Amino acid sequence: MEKLIILIVLVTGVIALAQLVRVYELSSKLKDRGEHDITDRDNHLNAKLMLAFMMFQFLGFIYLMLKYGWTGRGEAASLQGVETDWLLNLNFIIIIIVFFITNFLLFFFAYKYVRKPGVKATYYSHNNKLEAIWTVVPAIVLAVIIIFGLRSWNSITSGPTKKSVRIELFAKQFDWTARYSGENNKLGKYDYKLTNEGNNPLALMTTETIESARIETEKTIKGLEDELKLAQLDHLASGYRNLISSSVYKNQIEEEYNSVIEKEFNLIEVEETFKHTYADAKGLKGHVNVVIPEPNAETQKIMDRLEDKLIVKGRILRSVIQMQQNYDSKYDTYAWDDIIQTDTLYLSKGTEYEMSFRSKDVLHSAYFPHFRAQMNVVPGMPTRFKFTPSLTTKEMRKKKDDSKFNFVLMCNKICGTAHYKMKMIVVVLTPKEFRQWETSKQEKIFKNTYAAGETEEPANSETNI
Amino acid sequence: MSTVAHENNHHDEHHHEESFVSKYIFSQDHKMIGKQFLMTAVFMGVVAMMLSIFFRIQLAWPGEESTFLNTFLGDNWAPGGIMKENMYLGLVTIHGTIMVFFLLTGGLSGTFSNLLIPLQLGARDMASGFLNMLSYWFFFISTLLMFASLFVYDGGLFGIQLGDAAAPLAEHTAWDGSGPAMSGWTIYPPLSGLPNAEQGSGLGMTLWLFSMGIFIASSLLGSLNYIVTVINLRTKGMKMTRMPLTIWAFFVTAILGVLSFPVLFSAVLLLIMDRMAGTSFYLSDIIVQGEMLANHGGSPLLYQHLFWFLGHPEVYIVLLPALGLSSEIIATNSRKPIFGYKAMIGSILAIGFLSFIVWGHHMFVTGMNPFLGSVFVFTTLLIAIPSAVKVFNYLTTLWKGSLVLTPAMMFAIGLVSTFITGGVTGIILADSALDIAIHDTYFVVAHFHIVMGMSAVFGMFGGVYHWFPKMFGRMMNTRLGYVHFWITIIGAYGVFFPMHFVGLAGAPRRYYDYTVYQEFDQGTYDMIMDLNVIVTFFAIFAAIGQILFLFNFFYSIFRGPKAPQNPWRSNTLEWTTPVEHVHGNWPGDLPIVHRWPYDYSKPGAEEDFIPQTIPLAEGEEEH
């Protein structure tokens, strides 16, 4: 019923609009002109509206600027953030001046030069000197912007120094894991093929993890091969059974099937057995040619999937074996003292952090808005970004007058359904507090957690300072 | 360059019997094809606008049950009136794809290049009517595929089952899944390259890729036609330097298209192969949904380079026609020559050339070599110069003019305003050091919507209002045009201006909601939500205003007052053709051109305009 009323209202509205339009056309006809010929009245009305709109635009802009501030995220909390905020202000001043001047001229001209009776437009087609001026002046302004901008960019993207502390951020659908490099300030090597969700979720590389990955992969391959063989056996057995009418020989196939499935079997030998049973059933002698029908779509799909998985696992195994042969065990110590941390990222004020990033699955992006830092996280290609926090969380809370405020790491590259929830709280401590925290985590170094078989931080630990 | 065209007088003498099918459906007449593009583009524009209203409602009132959403999205995508998270991403993806490609490329180039190139050059039709027809029908097919992808569910659509409805997400192939592509309109792999990474990366993504492949074919066919026609089929006297700026814009746009779309095609092809043929162009070292993949050596950055190599010229493919149309509208309605005609041509050429060497500014934070980033900072800021020159030339055209504020003129003026506003924020984004903090935030969203969603769309509206009489032989209603303009400019600025502040506050784009902020910064959360609500109200306001345009457009096609031959008292050749369409454009001989198209209010002339076909008077100097 409601839908019908809405429909009637819409139709009536359209008809009303149509009639209104007809009225305007007829009234123009009466005045002996086309409705499209713009009257002086319309011209002047719209000219005034142009000016009014300009006021709306300017006032709206100023209002938004004043109310929501130059930036809604507060003061920059990193050293380079302070520099880029200064650069942002400089650029904004330049563009705001341009914005106001050009928009003013535009709307003012649209108002002032509206057609007036007896006044002809001025035939002014070009002026090369003017063109030169307004090419060179913007070029100079842009040159200034480029120079300042690239200076900052070069400094921000410069490589790590001796004092840079290495941290890695590992991204996956849909959370972040941090890895501290420990005493030796060297991050352990890694390779995704070594991933073990239980005790090595970050796929760190040590002699032990490589060996364990090789064993795991071999086990998986064996399991897949067995499954495939079983599927093929099932198919053979049912195929042969269907070709045999006598229930006695059907049962014989059944027995032969049962006798092999519990242990290692050779598919070809078993098929020979089935063939003999079939021959006996049909009363045939000598070599028998049997063709059983192709597996149905369902079974074929399962077998194809198993074969695909075997190919993939085979490649992975070969790669792991190569890894094992090329690996130098001196790198073990790099990984053993790494500390893996989920849930909260702890940083020390004044420390220069050399962050590396990698992803488990798809593109993500490590975005620290308060530190003015961002770097995409790419599967298959490590990326890096360097910054130094310059405010502790406590200091920032005071500045923002918000006792519950926290710095944050947010994912900023679309990565799937829970992209909007993929964050990690970041806490910046004073160097002393940070050392205390670090000491408290020493028992959780990778060497210990790997042995113990778990690296998960229980949730809600230590997020309060 | 080739000389002017051979006379094509005899073409119109074989009167082909035109059936309904050959006149309206499989037409080879450029004017009809232009209208076909326009109709399809308008339809897609309405669809994409509706999608944006849906996700704007989600952004302003997250978690609140909305019968409106449930009515349109159904229980599959908005159960209980709350939008599903992944469908949010799907809507955003398809909105972007449709707007950039189907509305702004198909609707601007497809419509106006087709309509105006032969008419303004004095040609009978495009160089190849047949390829032109194919170009439209490929466009139509790609439209169908893209629109259909919205209805994918459980590996099937409209009753056709292509994938396995029962397969869990971890086992999805390229034919499974529900929903349209959900990886953003930029569809970066691996998210788009792994069918099991999200629901939309299965069948929805496959349809997207096929649709775009066909779209690219359509675009290439069209562009080839435009280029050949401009070079070869200009009428006698129509030197390159007597062409209207619209033609220069369409010409350079077509060259951009021919050079850059094939690169997107290759990106799409490689992605199809990664998805369906087990290749590793974009994939390396991945564990997805617990499954360890053997792909090695590929790079997601390869896709990004290939995509943006098209992606950047694409935005100029969108913008240049809009600028070209506005040049014409502003000059005609100021009763003054466009200021700096040669400089305008130079800017178009400079923008065209530079657009090929700036693509990396979309990739500053991708992990590519920082030195490469610096190069792109430099070239991107360079491209601001010809853009600025164009703006100044427009301003000087208005100066001391005798302005007639038709709805088309209003939109053209609006285009200049939004081009300035959107252009200056581009300068901030071009500065890589600044981009670090605002990349992928609403600041970027604000920037590109103001230049594309406002400037380019205004160019399209202006073009429709101004050339409606040429397309349909009737006039649109001016009053409705005014109301439409004011609602649109106020509404659209209201939508996109506040987004700058949302972005500066650090709010990422493509976020379903901002509830995470409540866990670490309630103050900023409140600010984001305040602005989101304002933006959504303006969006609904602007969307309703478009109803006036749609009504005006369709009503006037059938019941608009009949148009005079030259309603805007314009100089260009299209206004010398009869109001009723003639196959071959001019019933008799082709016109001969004696002057440039901008002799408005020329001193010593009686009228305030001198069409291009009028020979020079005694002692008159050509400009």
mmCIF file of C-alpha atoms in Angstrom, chain A residues 167-410:
data_model
loop_
_atom_site.group_PDB
_atom_site.id
_atom_site.type_symbol
_atom_site.label_atom_id
_atom_site.label_comp_id
_atom_site.label_asym_id
_atom_site.label_seq_id
_atom_site.Cartn_x
_atom_site.Cartn_y
_atom_site.Cartn_z
ATOM 1 C CA ILE A 167 61.682 -3.742 14.327
ATOM 2 C CA GLU A 168 59.633 -5.735 11.890
ATOM 3 C CA LEU A 169 55.910 -5.488 11.356
ATOM 4 C CA PHE A 170 54.250 -8.568 9.956
ATOM 5 C CA ALA A 171 50.836 -8.045 8.416
ATOM 6 C CA LYS A 172 48.195 -10.575 7.553
ATOM 7 C CA GLN A 173 44.466 -10.660 7.106
ATOM 8 C CA PHE A 174 43.482 -9.100 9.609
ATOM 9 C CA ASP A 175 46.060 -8.230 12.270
ATOM 10 C CA TRP A 176 49.603 -7.038 12.905
ATOM 11 C CA THR A 177 52.474 -8.768 14.654
ATOM 12 C CA ALA A 178 55.599 -6.942 15.728
ATOM 13 C CA ARG A 179 59.037 -8.516 15.978
ATOM 14 C CA TYR A 180 61.775 -6.897 18.004
ATOM 15 C CA SER A 181 65.318 -7.667 16.989
ATOM 16 C CA GLY A 182 66.645 -8.257 20.463
ATOM 17 C CA GLU A 183 70.091 -7.631 21.899
ATOM 18 C CA ASN A 184 72.048 -8.045 18.707
ATOM 19 C CA ASN A 185 69.787 -5.565 16.838
ATOM 20 C CA LYS A 186 69.613 -8.039 13.996
ATOM 21 C CA LEU A 187 66.295 -9.402 12.848
ATOM 22 C CA GLY A 188 66.178 -13.115 12.200
ATOM 23 C CA LYS A 189 65.908 -14.246 8.607
ATOM 24 C CA TYR A 190 62.630 -15.656 7.400
ATOM 25 C CA ASP A 191 60.979 -17.519 4.580
ATOM 26 C CA TYR A 192 57.268 -18.081 4.253
ATOM 27 C CA LYS A 193 57.776 -21.766 3.530
ATOM 28 C CA LEU A 194 58.881 -22.231 7.103
ATOM 29 C CA THR A 195 55.569 -21.046 8.535
ATOM 30 C CA ASN A 196 54.191 -23.187 11.278
ATOM 31 C CA GLU A 197 51.011 -21.760 12.763
ATOM 32 C CA GLY A 198 51.764 -23.353 16.136
ATOM 33 C CA ASN A 199 55.306 -22.404 17.052
ATOM 34 C CA ASN A 200 56.641 -20.380 14.129
ATOM 35 C CA PRO A 201 53.830 -18.201 12.758
ATOM 36 C CA LEU A 202 56.323 -15.604 11.531
ATOM 37 C CA ALA A 203 58.297 -18.178 9.534
ATOM 38 C CA LEU A 204 61.645 -17.368 11.113
ATOM 39 C CA MET A 205 64.645 -19.159 9.727
ATOM 40 C CA THR A 206 66.976 -21.221 11.894
ATOM 41 C CA THR A 207 68.593 -24.604 11.329
ATOM 42 C CA GLU A 208 65.866 -26.183 13.423
ATOM 43 C CA THR A 209 62.956 -24.448 11.753
ATOM 44 C CA ILE A 210 64.216 -25.379 8.305
ATOM 45 C CA GLU A 211 64.602 -29.000 9.314
ATOM 46 C CA SER A 212 61.185 -29.018 10.904
ATOM 47 C CA ALA A 213 59.647 -27.419 7.814
ATOM 48 C CA ARG A 214 61.249 -30.057 5.620
ATOM 49 C CA ILE A 215 59.892 -32.850 7.796
ATOM 50 C CA GLU A 216 56.437 -31.248 7.906
ATOM 51 C CA THR A 217 56.351 -30.817 4.162
ATOM 52 C CA GLU A 218 57.448 -34.379 3.573
ATOM 53 C CA LYS A 219 54.749 -35.563 5.961
ATOM 54 C CA THR A 220 52.149 -33.473 4.198
ATOM 55 C CA ILE A 221 53.217 -34.823 0.837
ATOM 56 C CA LYS A 222 53.010 -38.376 2.126
ATOM 57 C CA GLY A 223 49.563 -37.651 3.505
ATOM 58 C CA LEU A 224 48.394 -36.197 0.186
ATOM 59 C CA GLU A 225 49.856 -39.082 -1.773
ATOM 60 C CA ASP A 226 48.081 -41.561 0.495
ATOM 61 C CA GLU A 227 44.830 -39.683 0.123
ATOM 62 C CA LEU A 228 45.166 -39.617 -3.631
ATOM 63 C CA LYS A 229 45.999 -43.285 -3.759
ATOM 64 C CA LEU A 230 43.006 -44.036 -1.599
ATOM 65 C CA ALA A 231 40.742 -42.028 -3.860
ATOM 66 C CA GLN A 232 42.097 -43.842 -6.881
ATOM 67 C CA LEU A 233 41.679 -47.169 -5.115
ATOM 68 C CA ASP A 234 38.081 -46.328 -4.229
ATOM 69 C CA HIS A 235 37.425 -45.469 -7.832
ATOM 70 C CA LEU A 236 39.013 -48.705 -9.068
ATOM 71 C CA ALA A 237 37.187 -50.856 -6.570
ATOM 72 C CA SER A 238 33.785 -49.424 -7.313
ATOM 73 C CA GLY A 239 34.488 -49.483 -11.020
ATOM 74 C CA TYR A 240 35.402 -53.148 -11.008
ATOM 75 C CA ARG A 241 32.533 -54.022 -8.717
ATOM 76 C CA ASN A 242 30.117 -52.398 -11.151
ATOM 77 C CA LEU A 243 31.455 -54.470 -14.036
ATOM 78 C CA ILE A 244 30.898 -57.718 -12.148
ATOM 79 C CA SER A 245 27.384 -59.056 -11.823
ATOM 80 C CA SER A 246 27.999 -62.030 -9.586
ATOM 81 C CA SER A 247 27.773 -61.151 -5.908
ATOM 82 C CA VAL A 248 30.360 -63.728 -5.000
ATOM 83 C CA TYR A 249 33.041 -62.015 -7.035
ATOM 84 C CA LYS A 250 31.764 -58.588 -5.980
ATOM 85 C CA ASN A 251 32.471 -59.610 -2.423
ATOM 86 C CA GLN A 252 35.885 -60.842 -3.438
ATOM 87 C CA ILE A 253 36.731 -57.383 -4.752
ATOM 88 C CA GLU A 254 35.437 -56.012 -1.464
ATOM 89 C CA GLU A 255 37.715 -58.315 0.512
ATOM 90 C CA GLU A 256 40.713 -57.504 -1.591
ATOM 91 C CA TYR A 257 39.954 -53.827 -1.078
ATOM 92 C CA ASN A 258 39.650 -54.202 2.671
ATOM 93 C CA SER A 259 42.845 -56.194 2.891
ATOM 94 C CA VAL A 260 44.999 -53.421 1.465
ATOM 95 C CA ILE A 261 43.588 -50.170 2.748
ATOM 96 C CA GLU A 262 45.025 -50.467 6.235
ATOM 97 C CA LYS A 263 48.594 -50.732 5.005
ATOM 98 C CA GLU A 264 50.949 -49.625 2.289
ATOM 99 C CA PHE A 265 49.843 -50.884 -1.084
ATOM 100 C CA ASN A 266 50.864 -50.661 -4.680
ATOM 101 C CA LEU A 267 48.030 -49.459 -6.847
ATOM 102 C CA ILE A 268 49.147 -51.330 -9.932
ATOM 103 C CA GLU A 269 49.447 -54.622 -8.047
ATOM 104 C CA VAL A 270 46.013 -54.144 -6.552
ATOM 105 C CA GLU A 271 44.563 -53.395 -9.959
ATOM 106 C CA GLU A 272 46.102 -56.643 -11.222
ATOM 107 C CA THR A 273 44.351 -58.477 -8.395
ATOM 108 C CA PHE A 274 41.068 -56.850 -9.339
ATOM 109 C CA LYS A 275 41.645 -57.784 -12.976
ATOM 110 C CA HIS A 276 42.168 -61.457 -12.053
ATOM 111 C CA THR A 277 38.989 -61.438 -10.022
ATOM 112 C CA TYR A 278 37.148 -59.888 -12.936
ATOM 113 C CA ALA A 279 38.620 -62.496 -15.301
ATOM 114 C CA ASP A 280 37.537 -65.244 -12.989
ATOM 115 C CA ALA A 281 34.085 -63.757 -12.735
ATOM 116 C CA LYS A 282 33.727 -63.669 -16.499
ATOM 117 C CA GLY A 283 35.363 -67.040 -16.988
ATOM 118 C CA LEU A 284 38.135 -65.540 -19.124
ATOM 119 C CA LYS A 285 41.698 -66.819 -19.416
ATOM 120 C CA GLY A 286 44.926 -65.011 -20.069
ATOM 121 C CA HIS A 287 45.528 -61.307 -20.364
ATOM 122 C CA VAL A 288 42.380 -59.288 -19.895
ATOM 123 C CA ASN A 289 41.755 -55.771 -21.126
ATOM 124 C CA VAL A 290 39.432 -53.922 -18.810
ATOM 125 C CA VAL A 291 38.276 -50.386 -19.159
ATOM 126 C CA ILE A 292 36.473 -48.901 -16.222
ATOM 127 C CA PRO A 293 34.530 -45.683 -16.718
ATOM 128 C CA GLU A 294 36.072 -42.295 -15.879
ATOM 129 C CA PRO A 295 35.416 -41.022 -12.383
ATOM 130 C CA ASN A 296 32.411 -38.770 -11.998
ATOM 131 C CA ALA A 297 32.854 -35.001 -11.826
ATOM 132 C CA GLU A 298 32.833 -34.903 -8.037
ATOM 133 C CA THR A 299 35.558 -37.535 -7.639
ATOM 134 C CA GLN A 300 37.583 -36.118 -10.519
ATOM 135 C CA LYS A 301 37.535 -32.718 -8.850
ATOM 136 C CA ILE A 302 38.793 -34.187 -5.584
ATOM 137 C CA MET A 303 41.578 -36.076 -7.346
ATOM 138 C CA ASP A 304 42.564 -33.019 -9.427
ATOM 139 C CA ARG A 305 42.694 -30.902 -6.321
ATOM 140 C CA LEU A 306 44.927 -33.460 -4.596
ATOM 141 C CA GLU A 307 47.219 -33.581 -7.600
ATOM 142 C CA ASP A 308 47.461 -29.784 -7.702
ATOM 143 C CA LYS A 309 48.292 -29.708 -4.019
ATOM 144 C CA LEU A 310 50.976 -32.345 -4.545
ATOM 145 C CA ILE A 311 52.572 -30.286 -7.295
ATOM 146 C CA VAL A 312 52.626 -27.215 -5.057
ATOM 147 C CA LYS A 313 53.968 -29.126 -2.085
ATOM 148 C CA GLY A 314 56.580 -30.759 -4.258
ATOM 149 C CA ARG A 315 57.867 -27.370 -5.371
ATOM 150 C CA ILE A 316 57.879 -26.150 -1.821
ATOM 151 C CA LEU A 317 59.788 -29.200 -0.637
ATOM 152 C CA ARG A 318 62.446 -28.796 -3.303
ATOM 153 C CA SER A 319 62.794 -25.174 -2.339
ATOM 154 C CA VAL A 320 63.109 -26.011 1.364
ATOM 155 C CA ILE A 321 65.764 -28.608 0.638
ATOM 156 C CA GLN A 322 67.708 -26.047 -1.367
ATOM 157 C CA MET A 323 67.276 -23.598 1.484
ATOM 158 C CA GLN A 324 68.689 -26.167 3.866
ATOM 159 C CA GLN A 325 71.716 -26.756 1.691
ATOM 160 C CA ASN A 326 72.467 -23.048 1.298
ATOM 161 C CA TYR A 327 71.789 -22.009 4.877
ATOM 162 C CA ASP A 328 74.606 -20.901 7.131
ATOM 163 C CA SER A 329 73.822 -21.702 10.736
ATOM 164 C CA LYS A 330 75.597 -18.571 11.975
ATOM 165 C CA TYR A 331 72.296 -16.787 11.278
ATOM 166 C CA ASP A 332 70.551 -18.803 13.977
ATOM 167 C CA THR A 333 71.448 -16.262 16.614
ATOM 168 C CA TYR A 334 69.765 -13.513 14.624
ATOM 169 C CA ALA A 335 66.411 -15.147 15.146
ATOM 170 C CA TRP A 336 66.795 -16.726 18.535
ATOM 171 C CA ASP A 337 66.728 -13.463 20.480
ATOM 172 C CA ASP A 338 63.843 -11.927 18.541
ATOM 173 C CA ILE A 339 60.748 -11.078 20.568
ATOM 174 C CA ILE A 340 57.396 -11.485 18.919
ATOM 175 C CA GLN A 341 54.648 -9.219 20.111
ATOM 176 C CA THR A 342 51.006 -9.012 19.157
ATOM 177 C CA ASP A 343 48.303 -6.715 20.479
ATOM 178 C CA THR A 344 50.408 -3.645 21.308
ATOM 179 C CA LEU A 345 53.532 -2.136 19.821
ATOM 180 C CA TYR A 346 55.843 -0.603 22.401
ATOM 181 C CA LEU A 347 58.294 2.051 21.288
ATOM 182 C CA SER A 348 60.834 4.218 23.035
ATOM 183 C CA LYS A 349 60.774 7.992 22.701
ATOM 184 C CA GLY A 350 63.804 9.385 20.941
ATOM 185 C CA THR A 351 64.869 6.069 19.440
ATOM 186 C CA GLU A 352 65.321 5.937 15.698
ATOM 187 C CA TYR A 353 63.375 2.924 14.481
ATOM 188 C CA GLU A 354 64.207 1.175 11.240
ATOM 189 C CA MET A 355 60.935 -0.578 10.534
ATOM 190 C CA SER A 356 60.744 -3.394 8.031
ATOM 191 C CA PHE A 357 57.470 -4.705 6.739
ATOM 192 C CA ARG A 358 56.251 -7.870 5.134
ATOM 193 C CA SER A 359 52.921 -9.421 4.454
ATOM 194 C CA LYS A 360 51.661 -12.959 4.649
ATOM 195 C CA ASP A 361 48.955 -12.720 2.043
ATOM 196 C CA VAL A 362 47.820 -9.534 0.324
ATOM 197 C CA LEU A 363 48.844 -5.890 0.237
ATOM 198 C CA HIS A 364 48.440 -4.016 3.489
ATOM 199 C CA SER A 365 49.809 -0.670 4.546
ATOM 200 C CA ALA A 366 51.397 0.321 7.828
ATOM 201 C CA TYR A 367 49.888 3.718 8.608
ATOM 202 C CA PHE A 368 50.911 5.614 11.726
ATOM 203 C CA PRO A 369 48.939 8.863 11.307
ATOM 204 C CA HIS A 370 50.368 10.499 14.434
ATOM 205 C CA PHE A 371 53.950 9.824 13.367
ATOM 206 C CA ARG A 372 53.159 10.913 9.794
ATOM 207 C CA ALA A 373 54.499 7.568 8.683
ATOM 208 C CA GLN A 374 53.155 5.144 6.109
ATOM 209 C CA MET A 375 54.574 2.294 4.055
ATOM 210 C CA ASN A 376 52.818 -0.370 2.025
ATOM 211 C CA VAL A 377 53.335 -3.929 3.167
ATOM 212 C CA VAL A 378 53.881 -6.221 0.220
ATOM 213 C CA PRO A 379 53.852 -10.030 0.078
ATOM 214 C CA GLY A 380 57.077 -11.156 -1.526
ATOM 215 C CA MET A 381 58.919 -7.845 -1.239
ATOM 216 C CA PRO A 382 60.145 -6.404 2.061
ATOM 217 C CA THR A 383 59.665 -2.661 2.495
ATOM 218 C CA ARG A 384 61.108 -0.274 5.044
ATOM 219 C CA PHE A 385 60.464 3.029 6.758
ATOM 220 C CA LYS A 386 62.434 4.946 9.359
ATOM 221 C CA PHE A 387 61.134 7.324 12.035
ATOM 222 C CA THR A 388 61.808 8.546 15.568
ATOM 223 C CA PRO A 389 58.922 9.003 18.008
ATOM 224 C CA SER A 390 59.225 12.341 19.770
ATOM 225 C CA LEU A 391 56.327 12.269 22.238
ATOM 226 C CA THR A 392 55.408 9.635 24.765
ATOM 227 C CA THR A 393 51.832 8.458 25.022
ATOM 228 C CA LYS A 394 51.526 10.272 28.359
ATOM 229 C CA GLU A 395 52.764 13.528 26.823
ATOM 230 C CA MET A 396 50.386 13.190 23.884
ATOM 231 C CA ARG A 397 47.466 12.512 26.215
ATOM 232 C CA LYS A 398 48.223 15.764 28.008
ATOM 233 C CA LYS A 399 48.424 17.702 24.759
ATOM 234 C CA LYS A 400 45.165 16.279 23.514
ATOM 235 C CA ASP A 401 43.543 16.516 26.901
ATOM 236 C CA ASP A 402 42.333 12.963 26.479
ATOM 237 C CA SER A 403 43.415 10.446 29.090
ATOM 238 C CA LYS A 404 42.291 7.513 26.986
ATOM 239 C CA PHE A 405 44.183 8.479 23.840
ATOM 240 C CA ASN A 406 46.603 6.050 22.243
ATOM 241 C CA PHE A 407 48.801 6.113 19.176
ATOM 242 C CA VAL A 408 47.798 3.592 16.585
ATOM 243 C CA LEU A 409 48.948 1.554 13.625
ATOM 244 C CA MET A 410 46.138 1.163 11.094
#
